[in-house]
Amino acid sequence: MNWRTKTEAKIEVFSDWLFENAKKTVLVIFLLVAALGSQLPSLKIDTTTEGFLHKTDPMRVEYDIFRDQFGRDEKLMIAVKTENIFDLSFLKKLDSFHDALESELPNIKGVDSLINARNTYGIEGELIVEPLIVSLPETKGELFKLKETVISNSLYENSLYSEDFTMTTVTIDTETYSNDGLSNEPVNIEFDDGLEFDDGLEFDDGLEFDDDSLGGQRVYLTDAENDEIIAKTQSIMQRFDGENFEIYLSGSAAIAGIFKQALMNDSVIFISLMMIVIMIVLFALFRRISGVILPLACVSLTLITTVSLMSVFLAPFTMATQIMPTFLLAVVTSASIHLLAVFYKDFSKTNDKKASLRYAMGHSGLAIIMTSITTAVGLWSFSFSGVAPVADLGVFASSGVMIGLVFTLIFLPALISITRVKTLKTNLDKEGQTLMDRSLIGISVFATGRPKLIVSVSAVLIICAAIVASQLRFSHFPLQWLPEDNFARIATEAVDENLKGSLTLEVIIDTGETNGLYNPELLKVIDDVSKNINSISTGNMFVGKVISYVDIIKETNRALNENREEYYAIPDDPDLIAQEFLLFESSGNDDLSSLVDANYSKARLTLKTPFIDSLEANIFIDNAQVYLDQKFGSLAKVTFTGIGTLMTVTFEEAIYSSAFSYVLAFSLITILMVLLIGNVKIGLISMIPNILPIIFLSTIMVVFKMPLDMFTLLIGAIALGLAVDDTVHFMHNFRRYELQYNDVDKAVRLTLLGTGRAITLTSIVLALGFLVLTFSQMNNMFDFGVLTASAILVAVLADFFLMPAIMKLIIKDKASM
């Protein structure tokens, strides 16, 4: 008796114990789930870009420092298109629109547009910094003068007006910190009245400290607050949108909000449709109400428990974990089907619930345990990812699979024990076989009768698929996850085309010394970089505009020199630069505070760029880093940060993490397969068919021009974990029959007649479960659903045809020797 037989015997004994203690077991499980479920309302949703990185990630830490110093760089950008922005009626409407946004939007620092753009000039040596439009033009002469002022200032170009003067922007600068965060409120510290200190100091019980003094961290603007800003902005836009005043909403904050809306809507649709699919398949399979209710109870408790654990451990619901509920519904239902299929079939013969449950647990229990472990291992490999949502998916999806295993082998048998089960007659032919039985027997005869042909054809297909798959391209373009007719995508593309960029890359220039920004040499390097950084741009990537504190110095210097254009330059005297900074600060304008730090040691360089593929952006950042390091030399340390930079870094991190996940998952699953089968050679060879889904998925992606992005990178390890499930069930039963009868043909036939039925039905459930994702509003989720469903189909074909053929070739029938 080997370890597998011993384990099966113990599972049978455990089944009898469950049968005798079913009511107690069900009650305990319900109480535990109810206790955990109370945490569900605390679950958070996070679709922010910085949320893709762990809080301890150096890039995330640097970005938090940047936000604390310079404010939030995620802005809402509204583009307004008209026939001519220098039109009296248009400017009046723009003014009203600007005022509505400024007065009605919550959690914003301000609104920037043509109405209040910075206008710097001098009068008799006095520096004047005021809004571009102090009062709206009333005559054509005033309008012409305004246009001249705007055109003569390069700061406004591709920012406040497009080259053809048909588009302008309104930018909403949101607050950096939340108004709901605990750390934004004073912290009341209460001391015991009887507490004594040697120095005799007395403390007021109501003394307040702000959290910075206590070492606390302020809470950044939350998703909910960002959503509120977007919703209110859209409401105001609807009031003003009209003929000759077309309004487009863009910007990184808007895109993040749209992703969240789609995530929430899709999650409800996915779960609802998946429940319907499961109920239909289960009823068609078992033709019993109990065959529908019991698995649904099992998967429902699994979902509640898993998502509650996310809430307990403060893991937010994200774009990556969005697929988890659908995945768990399909996987746990599949495990339930394997157990119930054997139970109902035996119960129809014995009409003895306890005995049939015992047989089903002994027959399928170990295989269900092993498939759950292999699936969990495939998912767990993601837990080491540097991309936080992917790591969360790895941790909680794998935990969910194991929780589902507990419910399948404990809760489900206990429910069966206390549920009334009816026997049903099966539609058999003259030989006592169903249509599915005859089909599976036909497959077994073909697979074992032509093993060399099947293996040869499979080898040719694998080689051809591998050649095609080698052409797979990496890409990460979140904007293209949105449908082409989505308003945010349309707006972003319109802004990129007309105003040369809707996103920004942030560069921090750190001199390392107080007043280091006064250095004329440093300012001239920044000015030179601003003019020439496009020399390293390639493909679709370019810098549409560069914004820095150098612009303020040049404006101020010109204004203090009778507004003469030749003085729009950087002074050579550090003391003069310091004086001009002081004069600008004294003017009442606070633009400088968002560009330099209080000690004048660090400056912010903002590069305005289009929303493009992160792969191209990443190449640009790498080249720009080398370029900037050469330009600044020992003058300052230069680093990239900001939301745009985080987007590109996230994708690069995802590639490396996924490669590690694939190697880890394949290695661990191979070891488990060898242990289950009990033969190193057969265990290793049995992994060959499990590579097929990944290779053929890559081929499908190449043929249909699907990019290998952050989400499609997840499919490989998930597909491997799911494909191995079928192989485990097949090989577990095959080895049992092969050792018993010493006949490969008979072992394959009995295996397909037994577990083959369950494999077919569970594969249908899994495939339909992932095809539910095709109803998503997001293109990336559509691709994910189609590809994963395709992987499941390929895995079934490999296990039904290629696996038996391989076993026929490598195992000699002892009965014929």
mmCIF file of C-alpha atoms in Angstrom, residues 274-469:
data_model
loop_
_atom_site.group_PDB
_atom_site.id
_atom_site.type_symbol
_atom_site.label_atom_id
_atom_site.label_comp_id
_atom_site.label_asym_id
_atom_site.label_seq_id
_atom_site.Cartn_x
_atom_site.Cartn_y
_atom_site.Cartn_z
ATOM 1 C CA MET A 274 -21.045 33.564 -13.800
ATOM 2 C CA MET A 275 -23.694 32.543 -11.284
ATOM 3 C CA ILE A 276 -26.202 32.101 -14.110
ATOM 4 C CA VAL A 277 -23.748 30.040 -16.149
ATOM 5 C CA ILE A 278 -22.937 27.823 -13.179
ATOM 6 C CA MET A 279 -26.591 27.207 -12.375
ATOM 7 C CA ILE A 280 -27.391 26.267 -15.980
ATOM 8 C CA VAL A 281 -24.424 23.903 -16.313
ATOM 9 C CA LEU A 282 -24.993 22.288 -12.925
ATOM 10 C CA PHE A 283 -28.673 21.667 -13.566
ATOM 11 C CA ALA A 284 -27.969 20.290 -17.050
ATOM 12 C CA LEU A 285 -25.345 18.004 -15.546
ATOM 13 C CA PHE A 286 -27.058 16.720 -12.390
ATOM 14 C CA ARG A 287 -30.751 17.454 -13.109
ATOM 15 C CA ARG A 288 -31.261 17.987 -9.390
ATOM 16 C CA ILE A 289 -31.887 21.104 -7.341
ATOM 17 C CA SER A 290 -29.352 19.834 -4.802
ATOM 18 C CA GLY A 291 -26.781 19.591 -7.605
ATOM 19 C CA VAL A 292 -27.176 23.336 -8.111
ATOM 20 C CA ILE A 293 -27.642 24.606 -4.558
ATOM 21 C CA LEU A 294 -24.822 22.654 -2.888
ATOM 22 C CA PRO A 295 -21.956 23.838 -5.159
ATOM 23 C CA LEU A 296 -23.320 27.406 -5.159
ATOM 24 C CA ALA A 297 -23.339 27.428 -1.354
ATOM 25 C CA CYS A 298 -19.763 26.204 -1.420
ATOM 26 C CA VAL A 299 -18.479 28.829 -3.867
ATOM 27 C CA SER A 300 -20.471 31.643 -2.256
ATOM 28 C CA LEU A 301 -18.887 31.022 1.138
ATOM 29 C CA THR A 302 -15.486 30.766 -0.535
ATOM 30 C CA LEU A 303 -15.938 34.185 -2.136
ATOM 31 C CA ILE A 304 -17.195 35.813 1.044
ATOM 32 C CA THR A 305 -14.322 34.400 3.086
ATOM 33 C CA THR A 306 -11.609 35.298 0.566
ATOM 34 C CA VAL A 307 -12.760 38.867 -0.066
ATOM 35 C CA SER A 308 -13.264 39.355 3.689
ATOM 36 C CA LEU A 309 -9.647 38.312 4.243
ATOM 37 C CA MET A 310 -8.593 41.011 1.772
ATOM 38 C CA SER A 311 -10.453 43.527 3.901
ATOM 39 C CA VAL A 312 -8.923 42.182 7.127
ATOM 40 C CA PHE A 313 -5.384 42.474 5.721
ATOM 41 C CA LEU A 314 -6.103 45.904 4.171
ATOM 42 C CA ALA A 315 -5.574 44.625 0.612
ATOM 43 C CA PRO A 316 -7.609 46.766 -1.811
ATOM 44 C CA PHE A 317 -9.729 45.512 -4.693
ATOM 45 C CA THR A 318 -7.807 46.409 -7.868
ATOM 46 C CA MET A 319 -7.749 45.929 -11.638
ATOM 47 C CA ALA A 320 -5.758 42.714 -11.136
ATOM 48 C CA THR A 321 -7.824 41.201 -8.307
ATOM 49 C CA GLN A 322 -10.962 41.978 -10.329
ATOM 50 C CA ILE A 323 -10.596 38.584 -12.045
ATOM 51 C CA MET A 324 -10.411 36.720 -8.722
ATOM 52 C CA PRO A 325 -14.158 36.302 -7.990
ATOM 53 C CA THR A 326 -14.852 34.869 -11.452
ATOM 54 C CA PHE A 327 -11.804 32.640 -11.191
ATOM 55 C CA LEU A 328 -12.789 31.268 -7.783
ATOM 56 C CA LEU A 329 -16.381 30.708 -8.873
ATOM 57 C CA ALA A 330 -15.191 28.568 -11.766
ATOM 58 C CA VAL A 331 -12.426 26.691 -9.927
ATOM 59 C CA VAL A 332 -14.392 25.833 -6.780
ATOM 60 C CA THR A 333 -17.425 24.817 -8.839
ATOM 61 C CA SER A 334 -15.182 22.519 -10.875
ATOM 62 C CA ALA A 335 -13.865 20.844 -7.728
ATOM 63 C CA SER A 336 -17.437 20.383 -6.506
ATOM 64 C CA ILE A 337 -18.419 18.803 -9.820
ATOM 65 C CA HIS A 338 -15.649 16.181 -9.520
ATOM 66 C CA LEU A 339 -16.936 15.149 -6.102
ATOM 67 C CA LEU A 340 -20.659 15.305 -6.892
ATOM 68 C CA ALA A 341 -20.343 13.499 -10.250
ATOM 69 C CA VAL A 342 -18.868 10.435 -8.556
ATOM 70 C CA PHE A 343 -21.269 10.671 -5.600
ATOM 71 C CA TYR A 344 -24.446 10.906 -7.685
ATOM 72 C CA LYS A 345 -23.335 8.133 -10.037
ATOM 73 C CA ASP A 346 -22.639 5.747 -7.163
ATOM 74 C CA PHE A 347 -25.725 6.836 -5.222
ATOM 75 C CA SER A 348 -27.937 5.951 -8.172
ATOM 76 C CA LYS A 349 -26.663 2.366 -7.805
ATOM 77 C CA THR A 350 -26.508 1.964 -4.003
ATOM 78 C CA ASN A 351 -29.104 4.417 -2.713
ATOM 79 C CA ASP A 352 -26.826 4.570 0.357
ATOM 80 C CA LYS A 353 -25.796 8.186 0.977
ATOM 81 C CA LYS A 354 -23.071 7.439 3.529
ATOM 82 C CA ALA A 355 -21.480 4.703 1.437
ATOM 83 C CA SER A 356 -21.623 6.740 -1.786
ATOM 84 C CA LEU A 357 -20.155 9.798 -0.072
ATOM 85 C CA ARG A 358 -17.400 7.612 1.329
ATOM 86 C CA TYR A 359 -16.674 6.227 -2.133
ATOM 87 C CA ALA A 360 -16.707 9.686 -3.774
ATOM 88 C CA MET A 361 -14.373 11.142 -1.163
ATOM 89 C CA GLY A 362 -11.978 8.212 -1.492
ATOM 90 C CA HIS A 363 -12.114 8.225 -5.271
ATOM 91 C CA SER A 364 -11.742 11.970 -5.924
ATOM 92 C CA GLY A 365 -10.612 13.517 -2.637
ATOM 93 C CA LEU A 366 -6.870 13.158 -3.167
ATOM 94 C CA ALA A 367 -7.097 14.333 -6.772
ATOM 95 C CA ILE A 368 -9.108 17.400 -5.688
ATOM 96 C CA ILE A 369 -6.487 18.149 -3.035
ATOM 97 C CA MET A 370 -3.659 17.885 -5.574
ATOM 98 C CA THR A 371 -5.438 19.969 -8.229
ATOM 99 C CA SER A 372 -6.221 22.664 -5.673
ATOM 100 C CA ILE A 373 -2.595 22.725 -4.590
ATOM 101 C CA THR A 374 -1.280 22.932 -8.164
ATOM 102 C CA THR A 375 -3.752 25.709 -9.027
ATOM 103 C CA ALA A 376 -2.860 27.563 -5.830
ATOM 104 C CA VAL A 377 0.857 27.171 -6.579
ATOM 105 C CA GLY A 378 0.367 28.642 -10.063
ATOM 106 C CA LEU A 379 -1.338 31.656 -8.514
ATOM 107 C CA TRP A 380 0.928 31.881 -5.463
ATOM 108 C CA SER A 381 3.904 32.386 -7.762
ATOM 109 C CA PHE A 382 2.529 35.894 -8.391
ATOM 110 C CA SER A 383 2.835 36.807 -4.717
ATOM 111 C CA PHE A 384 6.509 37.707 -5.249
ATOM 112 C CA SER A 385 5.637 40.271 -7.918
ATOM 113 C CA GLY A 386 6.931 43.798 -7.582
ATOM 114 C CA VAL A 387 3.543 44.949 -8.884
ATOM 115 C CA ALA A 388 1.380 45.251 -5.758
ATOM 116 C CA PRO A 389 -2.038 44.283 -7.239
ATOM 117 C CA VAL A 390 -0.489 41.252 -8.941
ATOM 118 C CA ALA A 391 1.136 40.221 -5.665
ATOM 119 C CA ASP A 392 -2.236 40.608 -3.925
ATOM 120 C CA LEU A 393 -3.816 38.451 -6.622
ATOM 121 C CA GLY A 394 -1.182 35.801 -5.971
ATOM 122 C CA VAL A 395 -1.721 35.840 -2.214
ATOM 123 C CA PHE A 396 -5.501 36.003 -2.033
ATOM 124 C CA ALA A 397 -6.457 34.015 -5.144
ATOM 125 C CA SER A 398 -4.227 31.137 -4.018
ATOM 126 C CA SER A 399 -5.670 31.461 -0.506
ATOM 127 C CA GLY A 400 -9.152 31.440 -2.038
ATOM 128 C CA VAL A 401 -8.409 28.205 -3.892
ATOM 129 C CA MET A 402 -7.274 26.547 -0.657
ATOM 130 C CA ILE A 403 -10.304 27.923 1.197
ATOM 131 C CA GLY A 404 -12.424 26.493 -1.594
ATOM 132 C CA LEU A 405 -10.685 23.141 -1.076
ATOM 133 C CA VAL A 406 -11.668 23.188 2.601
ATOM 134 C CA PHE A 407 -15.269 23.954 1.736
ATOM 135 C CA THR A 408 -15.317 21.306 -1.020
ATOM 136 C CA LEU A 409 -14.013 18.486 1.171
ATOM 137 C CA ILE A 410 -15.616 19.531 4.469
ATOM 138 C CA PHE A 411 -18.590 21.828 3.965
ATOM 139 C CA LEU A 412 -19.914 20.171 0.780
ATOM 140 C CA PRO A 413 -19.888 16.586 2.189
ATOM 141 C CA ALA A 414 -21.519 17.867 5.386
ATOM 142 C CA LEU A 415 -24.262 19.534 3.334
ATOM 143 C CA ILE A 416 -24.749 16.346 1.320
ATOM 144 C CA SER A 417 -25.123 14.432 4.577
ATOM 145 C CA ILE A 418 -28.032 16.575 5.798
ATOM 146 C CA THR A 419 -29.672 17.123 2.398
ATOM 147 C CA ARG A 420 -32.327 14.900 0.906
ATOM 148 C CA VAL A 421 -30.961 13.422 -2.337
ATOM 149 C CA LYS A 422 -33.086 11.722 -4.964
ATOM 150 C CA THR A 423 -31.895 8.970 -7.300
ATOM 151 C CA LEU A 424 -32.341 9.578 -11.017
ATOM 152 C CA LYS A 425 -32.364 7.207 -13.923
ATOM 153 C CA THR A 426 -29.707 7.737 -16.571
ATOM 154 C CA ASN A 427 -30.500 7.542 -20.271
ATOM 155 C CA LEU A 428 -28.454 4.524 -21.387
ATOM 156 C CA ASP A 429 -28.263 2.725 -24.720
ATOM 157 C CA LYS A 430 -28.519 -1.033 -25.217
ATOM 158 C CA GLU A 431 -24.979 -1.477 -23.939
ATOM 159 C CA GLY A 432 -25.647 0.623 -20.855
ATOM 160 C CA GLN A 433 -23.705 3.659 -22.085
ATOM 161 C CA THR A 434 -24.550 7.336 -22.482
ATOM 162 C CA LEU A 435 -23.654 9.461 -25.503
ATOM 163 C CA MET A 436 -20.767 10.977 -23.580
ATOM 164 C CA ASP A 437 -19.533 7.511 -22.618
ATOM 165 C CA ARG A 438 -19.450 6.439 -26.261
ATOM 166 C CA SER A 439 -17.616 9.621 -27.237
ATOM 167 C CA LEU A 440 -14.989 9.168 -24.526
ATOM 168 C CA ILE A 441 -14.476 5.509 -25.471
ATOM 169 C CA GLY A 442 -13.974 6.600 -29.075
ATOM 170 C CA ILE A 443 -11.327 9.116 -27.959
ATOM 171 C CA SER A 444 -9.506 6.464 -25.890
ATOM 172 C CA VAL A 445 -9.468 4.003 -28.807
ATOM 173 C CA PHE A 446 -8.131 6.664 -31.196
ATOM 174 C CA ALA A 447 -5.512 7.982 -28.740
ATOM 175 C CA THR A 448 -4.080 4.582 -27.812
ATOM 176 C CA GLY A 449 -4.481 3.153 -31.327
ATOM 177 C CA ARG A 450 -2.463 5.864 -33.115
ATOM 178 C CA PRO A 451 0.016 7.129 -30.522
ATOM 179 C CA LYS A 452 2.903 7.802 -32.926
ATOM 180 C CA LEU A 453 0.685 9.788 -35.286
ATOM 181 C CA ILE A 454 -0.705 11.901 -32.440
ATOM 182 C CA VAL A 455 2.708 12.572 -30.915
ATOM 183 C CA SER A 456 4.225 13.398 -34.327
ATOM 184 C CA VAL A 457 1.434 15.796 -35.294
ATOM 185 C CA SER A 458 1.573 17.382 -31.843
ATOM 186 C CA ALA A 459 5.344 17.869 -32.144
ATOM 187 C CA VAL A 460 4.967 19.586 -35.529
ATOM 188 C CA LEU A 461 2.193 21.822 -34.185
ATOM 189 C CA ILE A 462 4.285 22.730 -31.125
ATOM 190 C CA ILE A 463 7.288 23.662 -33.280
ATOM 191 C CA CYS A 464 5.174 25.772 -35.663
ATOM 192 C CA ALA A 465 3.359 27.439 -32.770
ATOM 193 C CA ALA A 466 6.647 28.177 -31.016
ATOM 194 C CA ILE A 467 8.011 29.835 -34.169
ATOM 195 C CA VAL A 468 4.922 32.039 -34.484
ATOM 196 C CA ALA A 469 4.912 32.736 -30.727
#
